[in-house]
Amino acid sequence: MTENAPEIPGPEISGKEAYVAAQKMRNLYIGLALAAFVVLVFFVSMARMSQGIHKDAVSRAETKAAMSASKSQ
Amino acid sequence: MKVQKIFIPFVHEGTILSSKPKVKPQPNLTREELAANLEAAYASKAMRGAPRDYFDLLKPRVMSLVVFTGLTGMVIANGQMNWFLGAVAVFCIAIGAGAAAALNMAIEGETDALMRRTRLRPVAAGRVTKNDAFAFGGVLAFLSVALMWLAFPDGLAAGLLALTIVYYVVLYTLILKRRTPQNIVIGGAAGAFPPVIGWAAATGHAPLEAWILFAIIFLWTPPHSWALALYTTEDYANAGIPMMPVARGAKSTRLQILLYSLVMAPVACLPIAFKMGGLVYAAVSILGGAFFIYLAMRVYLSRAGDHPEGGEESLYDVKKEALSARNLFAFSILYLTALFATLLVEHALTGLMS
């Protein structure tokens, strides 16, 4: 620690409250945006998974149909 | 605790073994000076950036046109896609375009401050710092491309989106804008990619039809931008940007507007030949294109841009001789919107009726 460190003035500095308020507002929006992004990624993953399940079902049905067609021949 | 001095020969001050640390001399600030510095920092409007300022960084009006053309490309592609993922694709295109705009504003902050048209932008006006705008744009660019890739893992839509952002920020803003009067011709391609991105998201491919939509916007951009530049020449000259009227003169610019219009109007009719547009689109594209050429001819025959001194009253304080350029600029926006809206509505109605 250095000697004779300057004292930091207290909250009576004008403009600090407005600065802190603006900062809080920005932080709130950043937090909300991050949360929204996480939710969006979740739902996109769910949509992709349901697409994958649907495609698997379709390809299984097609394979089954092809096998039964070749058996009947 | 007091540190004991250790004598080590041939060791310079300030090195790790020295007992005497090398410190930068600190000014002895009084309490009042420190308070004044802090007050200046807290009062700085760049520290007060409101959410609205960050939204303005995204250039919402440009973003809306980009979203609209991207949505049109996606709808008329006739791909079988999940509606939710389609909405995500449009969202990613919007955010990607906004990110490119924010990065553009971050880079061009000082230049924008010199131009009447752009001096109220957040970075130019000092409401958002350059670094904040860079961070904002960079993060949005990354997230938009990542989300697009997550939603469409084939990578084409995400790759095209990344290419668009890099094209606009690096090629247009950093390289071309200050170097050549062809800046808007080459750089305008960035605004033409969204319908291709939408098409790629819908189908996983980017066929010729998608690139026809690209060509329409690519050829539309120069007459649109130069019409604006004709009555804001002084602005660009003050900022040192070699737009066509500044670099080659108003007469050459008026001729090039006409030539590009003559090429663009037939290209805008190509969707008819490729069965992308029906009868309504044929009427809109032919009549609209004809009127576009008429307005371009009026600009060519006028003296728009010959006396570029603008008024200080407002951005739209246009000299009488430049009214034809202003009319062409205004109509160009209506024309492009009408073209893509017609395509969208026709395909939507066809889909409902089939």
Coordinates of C-alpha atoms in Angstrom, one line a residue:
Chain A
M1 CA 0.0 0.0 0.0
T2 CA 1.4 3.4 -0.8
E3 CA 1.4 6.2 1.6
N4 CA -0.7 9.3 1.3
A5 CA -3.2 7.7 -1.1
P6 CA -5.7 10.3 -2.3
E7 CA -9.1 10.0 -0.7
I8 CA -11.9 9.1 -3.1
P9 CA -14.7 11.6 -2.9
G10 CA -18.1 10.3 -1.7
P11 CA -21.4 10.0 -3.4
E12 CA -22.0 13.8 -3.3
I13 CA -20.4 14.0 -6.8
S14 CA -23.1 15.2 -9.2
G15 CA -23.8 13.0 -12.2
K16 CA -22.8 9.8 -10.4
E17 CA -26.3 8.8 -9.7
A18 CA -27.3 9.3 -13.3
Y19 CA -24.3 7.4 -14.4
V20 CA -25.1 4.5 -12.1
A21 CA -28.7 4.5 -13.1
A22 CA -27.8 4.3 -16.8
Q23 CA -25.3 1.5 -16.0
K24 CA -28.0 -0.4 -14.1
M25 CA -30.4 0.0 -17.0
R26 CA -27.8 -1.3 -19.5
N27 CA -27.0 -4.2 -17.2
L28 CA -30.6 -5.1 -16.9
Y29 CA -31.1 -5.1 -20.7
I30 CA -27.9 -7.2 -21.2
G31 CA -29.2 -9.7 -18.6
L32 CA -32.6 -9.9 -20.2
A33 CA -31.1 -10.3 -23.6
L34 CA -28.8 -13.1 -22.4
A35 CA -31.7 -14.9 -20.8
A36 CA -33.8 -14.5 -23.9
F37 CA -30.9 -16.0 -26.0
V38 CA -30.7 -19.0 -23.7
V39 CA -34.4 -19.6 -24.0
L40 CA -34.2 -19.2 -27.8
V41 CA -31.3 -21.7 -28.0
F42 CA -33.4 -24.2 -25.9
F43 CA -36.4 -23.9 -28.2
V44 CA -34.3 -24.1 -31.4
S45 CA -32.7 -27.3 -30.0
M46 CA -36.2 -28.7 -29.3
A47 CA -37.3 -27.8 -32.8
R48 CA -34.3 -29.5 -34.3
M49 CA -34.8 -32.6 -32.2
S50 CA -38.4 -32.9 -33.2
Q51 CA -37.3 -32.5 -36.9
G52 CA -34.8 -35.3 -36.4
I53 CA -37.4 -37.6 -34.8
H54 CA -39.8 -36.9 -37.6
K55 CA -37.2 -37.7 -40.2
D56 CA -36.2 -40.9 -38.5
A57 CA -39.9 -42.0 -38.4
V58 CA -40.3 -41.2 -42.1
S59 CA -37.1 -43.1 -43.1
R60 CA -38.1 -46.1 -40.9
A61 CA -41.5 -46.2 -42.6
E62 CA -39.9 -45.9 -46.0
T63 CA -37.5 -48.7 -45.2
K64 CA -40.4 -50.9 -44.0
A65 CA -42.4 -50.2 -47.1
A66 CA -39.4 -51.0 -49.3
M67 CA -38.8 -54.3 -47.5
S68 CA -42.4 -55.4 -47.6
A69 CA -42.5 -54.5 -51.3
S70 CA -39.4 -56.6 -52.0
K71 CA -40.8 -59.5 -50.0
S72 CA -44.1 -59.5 -51.9
Q73 CA -42.1 -59.7 -55.2
Chain B
M1 CA 5.5 -5.2 7.4
K2 CA 8.7 -3.6 6.4
V3 CA 10.6 -5.3 3.5
Q4 CA 14.3 -5.8 4.2
K5 CA 16.7 -4.4 1.6
I6 CA 18.7 -7.1 -0.1
F7 CA 21.9 -5.9 -1.9
I8 CA 22.2 -7.5 -5.3
P9 CA 24.9 -6.0 -7.5
F10 CA 24.3 -5.0 -11.2
V11 CA 20.6 -5.2 -10.8
H12 CA 18.7 -2.3 -12.4
E13 CA 16.0 -0.5 -10.7
G14 CA 12.5 -1.7 -11.5
T15 CA 13.4 -5.3 -12.2
I16 CA 11.9 -8.0 -10.1
L17 CA 15.0 -8.4 -8.0
S18 CA 15.4 -4.8 -7.2
S19 CA 14.4 -3.5 -3.8
K20 CA 13.4 -0.2 -5.3
P21 CA 10.3 -0.6 -7.5
K22 CA 10.1 1.5 -10.6
V23 CA 6.8 3.4 -10.4
K24 CA 5.4 5.9 -12.8
P25 CA 5.4 9.3 -11.2
Q26 CA 1.8 10.0 -10.1
P27 CA 0.5 13.5 -10.2
N28 CA -0.4 14.6 -6.7
L29 CA -4.1 15.3 -7.3
T30 CA -5.9 17.3 -4.7
R31 CA -9.3 16.1 -3.5
E32 CA -11.0 18.8 -5.5
E33 CA -9.1 17.8 -8.8
L34 CA -10.0 14.2 -8.3
A35 CA -13.6 15.1 -7.7
A36 CA -13.6 17.2 -10.8
N37 CA -12.2 14.3 -12.9
L38 CA -14.8 11.9 -11.6
E39 CA -17.5 14.5 -12.1
A40 CA -16.5 14.9 -15.7
A41 CA -16.5 11.1 -16.2
Y42 CA -19.9 10.8 -14.7
A43 CA -21.3 13.7 -16.6
S44 CA -19.9 12.3 -19.9
K45 CA -22.9 11.5 -22.1
A46 CA -21.0 8.5 -23.5
M47 CA -21.4 6.9 -20.1
R48 CA -25.2 7.5 -20.3
G49 CA -25.9 5.4 -23.3
A50 CA -29.6 4.5 -23.1
P51 CA -31.1 1.3 -24.5
R52 CA -32.7 3.4 -27.2
D53 CA -29.2 4.5 -28.4
Y54 CA -28.0 0.9 -28.7
F55 CA -31.2 0.2 -30.7
D56 CA -30.4 3.1 -33.0
L57 CA -26.9 1.5 -33.6
L58 CA -28.7 -1.3 -35.5
K59 CA -30.0 1.2 -38.1
P60 CA -33.6 0.0 -37.7
R61 CA -34.9 1.4 -41.0
V62 CA -32.2 -0.4 -43.0
M63 CA -32.7 -3.5 -40.9
S64 CA -36.5 -3.5 -41.7
L65 CA -35.8 -3.6 -45.5
V66 CA -33.2 -6.3 -45.0
V67 CA -35.6 -8.4 -43.0
F68 CA -38.4 -7.9 -45.5
T69 CA -36.2 -9.0 -48.5
G70 CA -34.9 -12.0 -46.5
L71 CA -38.4 -13.0 -45.5
T72 CA -39.5 -12.8 -49.2
G73 CA -36.6 -15.0 -50.2
M74 CA -37.5 -17.6 -47.6
V75 CA -41.2 -17.6 -48.5
I76 CA -40.9 -17.9 -52.2
A77 CA -38.3 -20.6 -51.9
N78 CA -41.2 -23.0 -51.2
G79 CA -39.1 -25.0 -48.9
Q80 CA -40.6 -27.3 -46.3
M81 CA -39.6 -25.6 -43.1
N82 CA -40.6 -25.5 -39.5
W83 CA -42.3 -22.1 -39.0
F84 CA -40.5 -21.5 -35.7
L85 CA -37.1 -22.1 -37.4
G86 CA -38.2 -19.8 -40.2
A87 CA -38.9 -17.1 -37.6
V88 CA -35.5 -17.7 -36.1
A89 CA -33.9 -17.3 -39.5
V90 CA -35.5 -14.0 -40.0
F91 CA -34.5 -12.9 -36.5
C92 CA -30.9 -13.9 -37.2
I93 CA -30.9 -12.0 -40.5
A94 CA -32.2 -9.0 -38.6
I95 CA -29.6 -9.2 -35.8
G96 CA -26.8 -9.9 -38.3
A97 CA -27.8 -6.8 -40.3
G98 CA -28.0 -4.8 -37.2
A99 CA -24.6 -6.0 -36.0
A100 CA -23.0 -5.0 -39.3
A101 CA -24.7 -1.6 -39.0
A102 CA -23.4 -1.1 -35.4
L103 CA -19.8 -2.0 -36.5
N104 CA -20.1 0.4 -39.4
M105 CA -21.2 3.2 -37.0
A106 CA -18.3 2.3 -34.7
I107 CA -15.8 2.5 -37.5
E108 CA -17.3 5.6 -39.1
G109 CA -18.1 7.6 -35.9
E110 CA -15.8 10.5 -36.7
T111 CA -16.8 10.6 -40.3
D112 CA -20.5 10.5 -39.4
A113 CA -20.0 13.5 -37.1
L114 CA -19.0 15.6 -40.2
M115 CA -22.1 14.8 -42.2
R116 CA -25.5 16.5 -41.6
R117 CA -27.3 13.3 -42.4
T118 CA -25.5 11.2 -39.9
R119 CA -24.3 13.5 -37.1
L120 CA -27.1 12.5 -34.8
R121 CA -26.1 8.9 -34.8
P122 CA -25.2 7.5 -31.4
V123 CA -21.4 7.2 -31.9
A124 CA -21.2 10.4 -33.9
A125 CA -23.1 12.3 -31.3
G126 CA -21.1 10.8 -28.4
R127 CA -23.9 9.0 -26.7
V128 CA -22.2 5.6 -27.1
T129 CA -18.5 5.1 -27.1
K130 CA -16.7 3.6 -30.1
N131 CA -15.5 0.7 -28.0
D132 CA -19.0 0.0 -26.8
A133 CA -20.4 0.0 -30.3
F134 CA -17.6 -2.4 -31.4
A135 CA -18.4 -4.7 -28.6
F136 CA -22.1 -4.5 -29.2
G137 CA -21.8 -5.2 -32.9
G138 CA -19.2 -7.9 -32.5
V139 CA -21.2 -9.8 -30.0
L140 CA -24.4 -9.6 -32.0
A141 CA -22.6 -10.7 -35.2
F142 CA -21.2 -13.7 -33.4
L143 CA -24.5 -14.7 -31.8
S144 CA -26.5 -14.2 -34.9
V145 CA -24.3 -16.4 -37.0
A146 CA -24.0 -19.0 -34.2
L147 CA -27.8 -19.2 -33.8
M148 CA -28.3 -19.4 -37.5
W149 CA -25.9 -22.3 -37.6
L150 CA -27.6 -24.0 -34.7
A151 CA -31.0 -23.7 -36.4
F152 CA -29.7 -24.7 -39.9
P153 CA -26.7 -27.0 -39.4
D154 CA -26.0 -27.4 -43.1
G155 CA -24.1 -24.1 -42.6
L156 CA -25.1 -22.4 -45.9
A157 CA -27.4 -19.8 -44.4
A158 CA -25.0 -19.2 -41.5
G159 CA -22.0 -18.9 -43.9
L160 CA -23.8 -16.5 -46.1
L161 CA -24.8 -14.4 -43.1
A162 CA -21.2 -14.3 -41.9
L163 CA -20.0 -13.4 -45.4
T164 CA -22.6 -10.6 -45.5
I165 CA -21.4 -9.1 -42.2
V166 CA -17.7 -9.4 -43.1
Y167 CA -18.4 -8.0 -46.6
Y168 CA -20.2 -4.9 -45.3
V169 CA -17.8 -4.2 -42.5
V170 CA -14.5 -5.1 -43.9
L171 CA -14.8 -4.7 -47.7
Y172 CA -17.2 -1.8 -47.9
T173 CA -16.7 0.2 -44.7
L174 CA -13.0 -0.3 -44.1
I175 CA -11.7 -0.7 -47.6
L176 CA -13.9 0.6 -50.4
K177 CA -15.8 3.5 -48.9
R178 CA -12.9 5.9 -48.9
R179 CA -11.0 4.6 -51.8
T180 CA -13.2 4.4 -54.9
P181 CA -16.4 6.0 -56.3
Q182 CA -17.5 2.4 -57.1
N183 CA -17.8 1.9 -53.3
I184 CA -21.6 1.7 -53.4
V185 CA -21.6 -0.6 -56.5
I186 CA -19.4 -3.3 -55.0
G187 CA -20.3 -2.7 -51.4
G188 CA -24.0 -2.7 -52.2
A189 CA -23.9 -6.4 -52.6
A190 CA -24.0 -6.7 -48.9
G191 CA -27.6 -5.5 -49.0
A192 CA -28.4 -7.9 -51.7
F193 CA -27.5 -11.1 -49.8
P194 CA -30.6 -11.3 -47.4
P195 CA -33.0 -12.9 -50.0
V196 CA -30.3 -15.5 -50.8
I197 CA -29.8 -16.2 -47.0
G198 CA -33.6 -16.6 -46.6
W199 CA -33.7 -19.0 -49.5
A200 CA -30.7 -21.0 -48.2
A201 CA -32.4 -21.2 -44.8
A202 CA -35.6 -22.5 -46.4
T203 CA -34.1 -25.1 -48.8
G204 CA -30.4 -25.6 -47.9
H205 CA -29.5 -24.4 -51.4
A206 CA -28.9 -21.1 -53.2
P207 CA -30.2 -21.7 -56.8
L208 CA -30.3 -19.3 -59.7
E209 CA -33.7 -17.9 -58.7
A210 CA -32.2 -16.7 -55.4
W211 CA -29.4 -15.0 -57.2
I212 CA -31.9 -13.2 -59.5
L213 CA -33.3 -11.6 -56.3
F214 CA -29.8 -10.7 -55.4
A215 CA -29.2 -9.2 -58.8
I216 CA -32.3 -7.0 -58.5
I217 CA -31.2 -5.4 -55.3
F218 CA -27.5 -5.2 -56.5
L219 CA -28.5 -3.3 -59.6
W220 CA -31.0 -1.1 -57.7
T221 CA -28.5 0.0 -55.1
P222 CA -26.4 2.4 -57.2
P223 CA -29.2 4.5 -58.7
H224 CA -30.8 4.6 -55.3
S225 CA -27.7 5.7 -53.5
W226 CA -26.4 8.1 -56.1
A227 CA -29.8 9.8 -56.3
L228 CA -29.4 10.6 -52.6
A229 CA -25.8 11.6 -53.1
L230 CA -26.7 14.1 -55.8
Y231 CA -28.5 16.3 -53.3
T232 CA -26.2 15.6 -50.4
T233 CA -22.9 16.0 -52.2
E234 CA -21.6 18.6 -49.9
D235 CA -22.0 16.3 -47.0
Y236 CA -19.9 13.6 -48.6
A237 CA -17.3 16.1 -49.7
N238 CA -17.0 17.5 -46.2
A239 CA -16.4 14.0 -44.9
G240 CA -13.9 13.1 -47.6
I241 CA -16.0 10.2 -49.0
P242 CA -15.5 9.8 -52.8
M243 CA -19.1 9.2 -53.7
M244 CA -19.7 9.4 -57.4
P245 CA -20.9 13.1 -57.5
V246 CA -17.8 14.1 -55.5
A247 CA -15.3 12.1 -57.5
R248 CA -16.7 12.2 -61.0
G249 CA -19.1 15.1 -61.0
A250 CA -22.8 15.4 -61.1
K251 CA -23.2 15.0 -64.9
S252 CA -21.4 11.6 -64.9
T253 CA -23.4 10.5 -61.9
R254 CA -26.7 11.4 -63.6
L255 CA -25.6 9.4 -66.7
Q256 CA -24.7 6.4 -64.6
I257 CA -28.0 6.5 -62.7
L258 CA -29.8 6.3 -66.1
L259 CA -27.6 3.4 -67.3
Y260 CA -28.0 1.3 -64.2
S261 CA -31.8 2.0 -64.3
L262 CA -31.9 0.7 -67.9
V263 CA -30.2 -2.5 -66.8
M264 CA -32.1 -2.9 -63.6
A265 CA -35.6 -2.6 -64.9
P266 CA -35.4 -5.7 -67.3
V267 CA -33.6 -7.7 -64.6
A268 CA -36.4 -7.0 -62.2
C269 CA -38.8 -8.6 -64.7
L270 CA -36.8 -11.9 -64.8
P271 CA -38.8 -13.5 -62.0
I272 CA -41.7 -13.6 -64.5
A273 CA -39.6 -15.8 -66.8
F274 CA -38.6 -18.1 -63.9
K275 CA -42.2 -18.4 -62.7
M276 CA -41.3 -16.8 -59.4
G277 CA -43.8 -14.0 -60.1
G278 CA -47.3 -14.1 -61.6
L279 CA -49.5 -11.6 -63.4
V280 CA -49.6 -9.0 -60.6
Y281 CA -45.8 -9.1 -60.3
A282 CA -45.5 -8.7 -64.1
A283 CA -47.7 -5.6 -63.9
V284 CA -45.8 -4.1 -61.0
S285 CA -42.3 -4.8 -62.3
I286 CA -43.1 -3.6 -65.9
L287 CA -45.0 -0.5 -64.9
G288 CA -42.7 0.3 -61.9
G289 CA -39.6 -0.3 -64.0
A290 CA -40.9 2.0 -66.7
F291 CA -41.6 4.7 -64.2
F292 CA -38.2 4.2 -62.7
I293 CA -36.5 4.7 -66.0
Y294 CA -38.7 7.8 -66.6
L295 CA -37.6 9.3 -63.3
A296 CA -34.0 8.4 -64.1
M297 CA -34.3 10.2 -67.4
R298 CA -35.6 13.2 -65.7
V299 CA -32.6 13.2 -63.4
Y300 CA -30.3 12.8 -66.4
L301 CA -31.8 15.8 -68.1
S302 CA -31.9 17.9 -65.0
R303 CA -29.1 19.8 -63.3
A304 CA -29.3 17.9 -60.1
G305 CA -26.1 18.0 -58.2
D306 CA -24.6 20.8 -60.2
H307 CA -24.8 23.2 -57.3
P308 CA -24.5 20.9 -54.3
E309 CA -24.7 23.5 -51.6
G310 CA -27.4 22.2 -49.3
G311 CA -29.5 24.2 -46.9
E312 CA -29.1 24.1 -43.2
E313 CA -32.8 24.0 -42.4
S314 CA -33.2 20.3 -42.7
L315 CA -31.8 17.3 -44.4
Y316 CA -34.6 17.6 -47.0
D317 CA -34.0 21.2 -47.8
V318 CA -33.4 20.3 -51.4
K319 CA -32.6 22.9 -54.0
K320 CA -35.3 23.0 -56.8
E321 CA -32.9 21.6 -59.4
A322 CA -32.3 18.5 -57.3
L323 CA -35.9 17.7 -56.8
S324 CA -35.8 15.1 -59.6
A325 CA -33.1 13.3 -57.7
R326 CA -35.1 13.4 -54.5
N327 CA -38.1 12.1 -56.3
L328 CA -36.1 9.2 -57.8
F329 CA -34.7 8.4 -54.4
A330 CA -38.1 8.3 -52.8
F331 CA -39.6 6.2 -55.6
S332 CA -36.7 3.7 -55.5
I333 CA -37.6 2.7 -52.0
L334 CA -41.3 2.3 -52.9
Y335 CA -40.3 0.4 -56.1
L336 CA -38.2 -2.2 -54.3
T337 CA -40.7 -2.6 -51.5
A338 CA -43.5 -3.1 -54.1
L339 CA -41.5 -5.7 -56.0
F340 CA -40.8 -7.9 -53.0
A341 CA -44.2 -7.3 -51.4
T342 CA -45.9 -8.5 -54.6
L343 CA -43.7 -11.6 -54.7
L344 CA -44.5 -12.3 -51.1
V345 CA -48.2 -11.8 -51.4
E346 CA -48.5 -13.8 -54.6
H347 CA -46.7 -16.7 -53.1
A348 CA -48.7 -16.5 -49.8
L349 CA -52.0 -16.4 -51.7
T350 CA -50.9 -19.3 -54.0
G351 CA -50.0 -21.3 -50.9
L352 CA -53.3 -20.6 -49.3
M353 CA -55.2 -21.5 -52.4
S354 CA -53.3 -24.8 -53.2

